[in-house]
Amino acid sequence: MDEAAGVIADDKQSEPEQPGITFEELREGRCKFPLGRLSDPPERFCGEPVAIGSPYCPACRRIVYAERATP
């Protein structure tokens, strides 16, 4: 086994995979739901395929348009 290949493989395994996509990766048809805390500016977005006629995927659309419980 090539030592350099082993080092590269180890480095890739140690890098944490961040969920979602960056602003630069946003395209038409990708979910624009911001990830992270509400108090922070959005740095990553969901990026899943959107529901027809919505800027959000079905899962994020349920979050955005969740019915409020009545007291």
PDB file of N, CA and C in Angstrom:
ATOM      1  N   MET A   1       0.845  -1.196   0.000  1.00  0.00           N
ATOM      2  CA  MET A   1       0.000   0.000   0.000  1.00  0.00           C
ATOM      3  C   MET A   1       0.882   1.247   0.000  1.00  0.00           C
ATOM      4  N   ASP A   2       0.513   2.204  -0.774  1.00  0.00           N
ATOM      5  CA  ASP A   2       1.245   3.463  -0.886  1.00  0.00           C
ATOM      6  C   ASP A   2       0.962   4.309   0.358  1.00  0.00           C
ATOM      7  N   GLU A   3       2.023   4.757   1.038  1.00  0.00           N
ATOM      8  CA  GLU A   3       1.834   5.543   2.259  1.00  0.00           C
ATOM      9  C   GLU A   3       1.095   6.846   1.995  1.00  0.00           C
ATOM     10  N   ALA A   4       1.392   7.516   0.908  1.00  0.00           N
ATOM     11  CA  ALA A   4       0.727   8.778   0.576  1.00  0.00           C
ATOM     12  C   ALA A   4      -0.770   8.567   0.389  1.00  0.00           C
ATOM     13  N   ALA A   5      -1.163   7.472  -0.253  1.00  0.00           N
ATOM     14  CA  ALA A   5      -2.591   7.182  -0.449  1.00  0.00           C
ATOM     15  C   ALA A   5      -3.259   6.943   0.898  1.00  0.00           C
ATOM     16  N   GLY A   6      -2.572   6.259   1.810  1.00  0.00           N
ATOM     17  CA  GLY A   6      -3.124   6.020   3.140  1.00  0.00           C
ATOM     18  C   GLY A   6      -3.331   7.315   3.911  1.00  0.00           C
ATOM     19  N   VAL A   7      -2.408   8.253   3.778  1.00  0.00           N
ATOM     20  CA  VAL A   7      -2.521   9.546   4.461  1.00  0.00           C
ATOM     21  C   VAL A   7      -3.704  10.328   3.907  1.00  0.00           C
ATOM     22  N   ILE A   8      -3.849  10.347   2.586  1.00  0.00           N
ATOM     23  CA  ILE A   8      -4.965  11.072   1.975  1.00  0.00           C
ATOM     24  C   ILE A   8      -6.293  10.472   2.416  1.00  0.00           C
ATOM     25  N   ALA A   9      -6.393   9.140   2.429  1.00  0.00           N
ATOM     26  CA  ALA A   9      -7.626   8.484   2.845  1.00  0.00           C
ATOM     27  C   ALA A   9      -7.936   8.824   4.299  1.00  0.00           C
ATOM     28  N   ASP A  10      -6.925   8.816   5.164  1.00  0.00           N
ATOM     29  CA  ASP A  10      -7.134   9.146   6.569  1.00  0.00           C
ATOM     30  C   ASP A  10      -7.595  10.587   6.739  1.00  0.00           C
ATOM     31  N   ASP A  11      -7.010  11.510   5.964  1.00  0.00           N
ATOM     32  CA  ASP A  11      -7.418  12.914   6.052  1.00  0.00           C
ATOM     33  C   ASP A  11      -8.873  13.091   5.653  1.00  0.00           C
ATOM     34  N   LYS A  12      -9.310  12.418   4.594  1.00  0.00           N
ATOM     35  CA  LYS A  12     -10.685  12.547   4.137  1.00  0.00           C
ATOM     36  C   LYS A  12     -11.660  11.988   5.173  1.00  0.00           C
ATOM     37  N   GLN A  13     -11.278  10.925   5.856  1.00  0.00           N
ATOM     38  CA  GLN A  13     -12.150  10.334   6.871  1.00  0.00           C
ATOM     39  C   GLN A  13     -12.251  11.233   8.095  1.00  0.00           C
ATOM     40  N   SER A  14     -11.221  12.002   8.391  1.00  0.00           N
ATOM     41  CA  SER A  14     -11.232  12.826   9.593  1.00  0.00           C
ATOM     42  C   SER A  14     -11.980  14.138   9.397  1.00  0.00           C
ATOM     43  N   GLU A  15     -12.207  14.553   8.119  1.00  0.00           N
ATOM     44  CA  GLU A  15     -12.928  15.793   7.870  1.00  0.00           C
ATOM     45  C   GLU A  15     -14.417  15.582   8.111  1.00  0.00           C
ATOM     46  N   PRO A  16     -15.028  16.359   9.004  1.00  0.00           N
ATOM     47  CA  PRO A  16     -16.459  16.180   9.251  1.00  0.00           C
ATOM     48  C   PRO A  16     -17.268  16.643   8.041  1.00  0.00           C
ATOM     49  N   GLU A  17     -18.249  15.864   7.652  1.00  0.00           N
ATOM     50  CA  GLU A  17     -19.134  16.210   6.543  1.00  0.00           C
ATOM     51  C   GLU A  17     -20.170  17.198   7.065  1.00  0.00           C
ATOM     52  N   GLN A  18     -20.254  18.362   6.462  1.00  0.00           N
ATOM     53  CA  GLN A  18     -21.227  19.356   6.881  1.00  0.00           C
ATOM     54  C   GLN A  18     -22.522  19.122   6.119  1.00  0.00           C
ATOM     55  N   PRO A  19     -23.639  19.201   6.820  1.00  0.00           N
ATOM     56  CA  PRO A  19     -24.908  19.006   6.130  1.00  0.00           C
ATOM     57  C   PRO A  19     -25.232  20.183   5.225  1.00  0.00           C
ATOM     58  N   GLY A  20     -26.024  19.927   4.208  1.00  0.00           N
ATOM     59  CA  GLY A  20     -26.495  20.995   3.350  1.00  0.00           C
ATOM     60  C   GLY A  20     -25.472  21.467   2.335  1.00  0.00           C
ATOM     61  N   ILE A  21     -25.767  22.633   1.748  1.00  0.00           N
ATOM     62  CA  ILE A  21     -24.921  23.216   0.708  1.00  0.00           C
ATOM     63  C   ILE A  21     -24.659  24.683   1.034  1.00  0.00           C
ATOM     64  N   THR A  22     -23.649  25.243   0.397  1.00  0.00           N
ATOM     65  CA  THR A  22     -23.324  26.650   0.620  1.00  0.00           C
ATOM     66  C   THR A  22     -24.210  27.539  -0.251  1.00  0.00           C
ATOM     67  N   PHE A  23     -24.192  28.836  -0.001  1.00  0.00           N
ATOM     68  CA  PHE A  23     -24.952  29.791  -0.797  1.00  0.00           C
ATOM     69  C   PHE A  23     -24.543  29.709  -2.265  1.00  0.00           C
ATOM     70  N   GLU A  24     -23.250  29.552  -2.507  1.00  0.00           N
ATOM     71  CA  GLU A  24     -22.737  29.483  -3.867  1.00  0.00           C
ATOM     72  C   GLU A  24     -23.248  28.253  -4.612  1.00  0.00           C
ATOM     73  N   GLU A  25     -23.600  27.195  -3.883  1.00  0.00           N
ATOM     74  CA  GLU A  25     -24.086  25.961  -4.505  1.00  0.00           C
ATOM     75  C   GLU A  25     -25.598  25.970  -4.758  1.00  0.00           C
ATOM     76  N   LEU A  26     -26.306  26.960  -4.205  1.00  0.00           N
ATOM     77  CA  LEU A  26     -27.764  27.028  -4.395  1.00  0.00           C
ATOM     78  C   LEU A  26     -28.091  27.209  -5.871  1.00  0.00           C
ATOM     79  N   ARG A  27     -29.031  26.441  -6.347  1.00  0.00           N
ATOM     80  CA  ARG A  27     -29.482  26.518  -7.729  1.00  0.00           C
ATOM     81  C   ARG A  27     -31.000  26.395  -7.743  1.00  0.00           C
ATOM     82  N   GLU A  28     -31.584  26.731  -8.868  1.00  0.00           N
ATOM     83  CA  GLU A  28     -33.017  26.556  -9.051  1.00  0.00           C
ATOM     84  C   GLU A  28     -33.356  25.080  -8.809  1.00  0.00           C
ATOM     85  N   GLY A  29     -34.413  24.847  -8.057  1.00  0.00           N
ATOM     86  CA  GLY A  29     -34.827  23.473  -7.794  1.00  0.00           C
ATOM     87  C   GLY A  29     -34.207  22.855  -6.555  1.00  0.00           C
ATOM     88  N   ARG A  30     -33.377  23.634  -5.820  1.00  0.00           N
ATOM     89  CA  ARG A  30     -32.765  23.135  -4.584  1.00  0.00           C
ATOM     90  C   ARG A  30     -33.332  23.887  -3.392  1.00  0.00           C
ATOM     91  N   CYS A  31     -33.574  23.197  -2.300  1.00  0.00           N
ATOM     92  CA  CYS A  31     -34.208  23.775  -1.113  1.00  0.00           C
ATOM     93  C   CYS A  31     -33.359  24.892  -0.515  1.00  0.00           C
ATOM     94  N   LYS A  32     -34.002  26.017  -0.266  1.00  0.00           N
ATOM     95  CA  LYS A  32     -33.320  27.208   0.236  1.00  0.00           C
ATOM     96  C   LYS A  32     -33.510  27.406   1.749  1.00  0.00           C
ATOM     97  N   PHE A  33     -33.920  26.355   2.454  1.00  0.00           N
ATOM     98  CA  PHE A  33     -34.116  26.449   3.901  1.00  0.00           C
ATOM     99  C   PHE A  33     -32.755  26.601   4.576  1.00  0.00           C
ATOM    100  N   PRO A  34     -32.567  27.677   5.373  1.00  0.00           N
ATOM    101  CA  PRO A  34     -31.273  27.882   6.037  1.00  0.00           C
ATOM    102  C   PRO A  34     -31.079  26.918   7.204  1.00  0.00           C
ATOM    103  N   LEU A  35     -29.877  26.416   7.346  1.00  0.00           N
ATOM    104  CA  LEU A  35     -29.538  25.523   8.452  1.00  0.00           C
ATOM    105  C   LEU A  35     -28.784  26.306   9.513  1.00  0.00           C
ATOM    106  N   GLY A  36     -28.868  25.868  10.740  1.00  0.00           N
ATOM    107  CA  GLY A  36     -28.152  26.532  11.829  1.00  0.00           C
ATOM    108  C   GLY A  36     -29.103  27.254  12.761  1.00  0.00           C
ATOM    109  N   ARG A  37     -28.521  28.068  13.621  1.00  0.00           N
ATOM    110  CA  ARG A  37     -29.315  28.809  14.611  1.00  0.00           C
ATOM    111  C   ARG A  37     -29.932  30.048  13.995  1.00  0.00           C
ATOM    112  N   LEU A  38     -31.100  30.418  14.491  1.00  0.00           N
ATOM    113  CA  LEU A  38     -31.790  31.601  13.985  1.00  0.00           C
ATOM    114  C   LEU A  38     -30.991  32.872  14.214  1.00  0.00           C
ATOM    115  N   SER A  39     -30.198  32.920  15.270  1.00  0.00           N
ATOM    116  CA  SER A  39     -29.441  34.123  15.601  1.00  0.00           C
ATOM    117  C   SER A  39     -28.203  34.319  14.718  1.00  0.00           C
ATOM    118  N   ASP A  40     -27.802  33.271  13.992  1.00  0.00           N
ATOM    119  CA  ASP A  40     -26.612  33.354  13.135  1.00  0.00           C
ATOM    120  C   ASP A  40     -27.024  33.596  11.685  1.00  0.00           C
ATOM    121  N   PRO A  41     -26.220  34.322  10.922  1.00  0.00           N
ATOM    122  CA  PRO A  41     -26.518  34.452   9.490  1.00  0.00           C
ATOM    123  C   PRO A  41     -26.379  33.070   8.829  1.00  0.00           C
ATOM    124  N   PRO A  42     -27.246  32.758   7.864  1.00  0.00           N
ATOM    125  CA  PRO A  42     -27.169  31.426   7.252  1.00  0.00           C
ATOM    126  C   PRO A  42     -25.893  31.237   6.447  1.00  0.00           C
ATOM    127  N   GLU A  43     -25.217  30.125   6.689  1.00  0.00           N
ATOM    128  CA  GLU A  43     -24.017  29.783   5.932  1.00  0.00           C
ATOM    129  C   GLU A  43     -24.251  28.546   5.078  1.00  0.00           C
ATOM    130  N   ARG A  44     -25.198  27.704   5.486  1.00  0.00           N
ATOM    131  CA  ARG A  44     -25.509  26.482   4.748  1.00  0.00           C
ATOM    132  C   ARG A  44     -27.018  26.374   4.592  1.00  0.00           C
ATOM    133  N   PHE A  45     -27.423  25.714   3.517  1.00  0.00           N
ATOM    134  CA  PHE A  45     -28.834  25.568   3.192  1.00  0.00           C
ATOM    135  C   PHE A  45     -29.120  24.093   2.923  1.00  0.00           C
ATOM    136  N   CYS A  46     -30.378  23.691   3.071  1.00  0.00           N
ATOM    137  CA  CYS A  46     -30.777  22.288   2.928  1.00  0.00           C
ATOM    138  C   CYS A  46     -30.272  21.696   1.620  1.00  0.00           C
ATOM    139  N   GLY A  47     -30.689  22.224   0.478  1.00  0.00           N
ATOM    140  CA  GLY A  47     -30.192  21.770  -0.810  1.00  0.00           C
ATOM    141  C   GLY A  47     -30.897  20.569  -1.411  1.00  0.00           C
ATOM    142  N   GLU A  48     -31.878  19.988  -0.721  1.00  0.00           N
ATOM    143  CA  GLU A  48     -32.627  18.857  -1.272  1.00  0.00           C
ATOM    144  C   GLU A  48     -33.526  19.335  -2.410  1.00  0.00           C
ATOM    145  N   PRO A  49     -34.018  18.430  -3.260  1.00  0.00           N
ATOM    146  CA  PRO A  49     -34.940  18.835  -4.329  1.00  0.00           C
ATOM    147  C   PRO A  49     -36.206  19.463  -3.744  1.00  0.00           C
ATOM    148  N   VAL A  50     -36.688  20.531  -4.380  1.00  0.00           N
ATOM    149  CA  VAL A  50     -37.845  21.266  -3.854  1.00  0.00           C
ATOM    150  C   VAL A  50     -39.163  20.650  -4.287  1.00  0.00           C
ATOM    151  N   ALA A  51     -40.222  20.999  -3.546  1.00  0.00           N
ATOM    152  CA  ALA A  51     -41.588  20.656  -3.920  1.00  0.00           C
ATOM    153  C   ALA A  51     -42.000  21.608  -5.042  1.00  0.00           C
ATOM    154  N   ILE A  52     -42.838  21.166  -5.938  1.00  0.00           N
ATOM    155  CA  ILE A  52     -43.280  22.001  -7.056  1.00  0.00           C
ATOM    156  C   ILE A  52     -43.942  23.263  -6.514  1.00  0.00           C
ATOM    157  N   GLY A  53     -43.507  24.425  -7.016  1.00  0.00           N
ATOM    158  CA  GLY A  53     -44.079  25.700  -6.618  1.00  0.00           C
ATOM    159  C   GLY A  53     -43.621  26.216  -5.264  1.00  0.00           C
ATOM    160  N   SER A  54     -42.570  25.647  -4.712  1.00  0.00           N
ATOM    161  CA  SER A  54     -42.082  26.047  -3.388  1.00  0.00           C
ATOM    162  C   SER A  54     -40.568  26.202  -3.431  1.00  0.00           C
ATOM    163  N   PRO A  55     -40.020  27.102  -2.597  1.00  0.00           N
ATOM    164  CA  PRO A  55     -38.566  27.196  -2.506  1.00  0.00           C
ATOM    165  C   PRO A  55     -37.972  26.145  -1.564  1.00  0.00           C
ATOM    166  N   TYR A  56     -38.848  25.288  -0.970  1.00  0.00           N
ATOM    167  CA  TYR A  56     -38.413  24.322   0.038  1.00  0.00           C
ATOM    168  C   TYR A  56     -38.735  22.891  -0.375  1.00  0.00           C
ATOM    169  N   CYS A  57     -37.953  21.944   0.123  1.00  0.00           N
ATOM    170  CA  CYS A  57     -38.247  20.524  -0.066  1.00  0.00           C
ATOM    171  C   CYS A  57     -39.451  20.170   0.814  1.00  0.00           C
ATOM    172  N   PRO A  58     -40.073  19.015   0.604  1.00  0.00           N
ATOM    173  CA  PRO A  58     -41.247  18.667   1.412  1.00  0.00           C
ATOM    174  C   PRO A  58     -40.986  18.674   2.922  1.00  0.00           C
ATOM    175  N   ALA A  59     -39.831  18.187   3.364  1.00  0.00           N
ATOM    176  CA  ALA A  59     -39.542  18.148   4.804  1.00  0.00           C
ATOM    177  C   ALA A  59     -39.406  19.555   5.384  1.00  0.00           C
ATOM    178  N   CYS A  60     -38.690  20.441   4.708  1.00  0.00           N
ATOM    179  CA  CYS A  60     -38.504  21.810   5.205  1.00  0.00           C
ATOM    180  C   CYS A  60     -39.792  22.617   5.071  1.00  0.00           C
ATOM    181  N   ARG A  61     -40.579  22.312   4.053  1.00  0.00           N
ATOM    182  CA  ARG A  61     -41.865  23.002   3.867  1.00  0.00           C
ATOM    183  C   ARG A  61     -42.771  22.741   5.065  1.00  0.00           C
ATOM    184  N   ARG A  62     -42.742  21.493   5.596  1.00  0.00           N
ATOM    185  CA  ARG A  62     -43.550  21.177   6.789  1.00  0.00           C
ATOM    186  C   ARG A  62     -43.086  22.000   7.985  1.00  0.00           C
ATOM    187  N   ILE A  63     -41.792  22.270   8.084  1.00  0.00           N
ATOM    188  CA  ILE A  63     -41.266  23.085   9.193  1.00  0.00           C
ATOM    189  C   ILE A  63     -41.709  24.530   9.028  1.00  0.00           C
ATOM    190  N   VAL A  64     -41.549  25.070   7.825  1.00  0.00           N
ATOM    191  CA  VAL A  64     -41.855  26.460   7.560  1.00  0.00           C
ATOM    192  C   VAL A  64     -43.341  26.757   7.734  1.00  0.00           C
ATOM    193  N   TYR A  65     -44.171  25.860   7.212  1.00  0.00           N
ATOM    194  CA  TYR A  65     -45.611  26.098   7.234  1.00  0.00           C
ATOM    195  C   TYR A  65     -46.336  25.270   8.290  1.00  0.00           C
ATOM    196  N   ALA A  66     -45.636  24.884   9.347  1.00  0.00           N
ATOM    197  CA  ALA A  66     -46.246  24.092  10.403  1.00  0.00           C
ATOM    198  C   ALA A  66     -47.424  24.838  11.015  1.00  0.00           C
ATOM    199  N   GLU A  67     -48.517  24.110  11.177  1.00  0.00           N
ATOM    200  CA  GLU A  67     -49.686  24.721  11.799  1.00  0.00           C
ATOM    201  C   GLU A  67     -49.387  24.967  13.263  1.00  0.00           C
ATOM    202  N   ARG A  68     -49.803  26.099  13.722  1.00  0.00           N
ATOM    203  CA  ARG A  68     -49.577  26.428  15.132  1.00  0.00           C
ATOM    204  C   ARG A  68     -50.669  25.786  15.970  1.00  0.00           C
ATOM    205  N   ALA A  69     -50.262  25.243  17.068  1.00  0.00           N
ATOM    206  CA  ALA A  69     -51.230  24.614  17.983  1.00  0.00           C
ATOM    207  C   ALA A  69     -52.098  25.707  18.602  1.00  0.00           C
ATOM    208  N   THR A  70     -53.359  25.442  18.664  1.00  0.00           N
ATOM    209  CA  THR A  70     -54.273  26.419  19.284  1.00  0.00           C
ATOM    210  C   THR A  70     -54.394  26.098  20.759  1.00  0.00           C
ATOM    211  N   PRO A  71     -54.411  27.126  21.589  1.00  0.00           N
ATOM    212  CA  PRO A  71     -54.472  26.880  23.045  1.00  0.00           C
ATOM    213  C   PRO A  71     -55.816  26.362  23.487  1.00  0.00           C
TER     214      PRO A  71
END
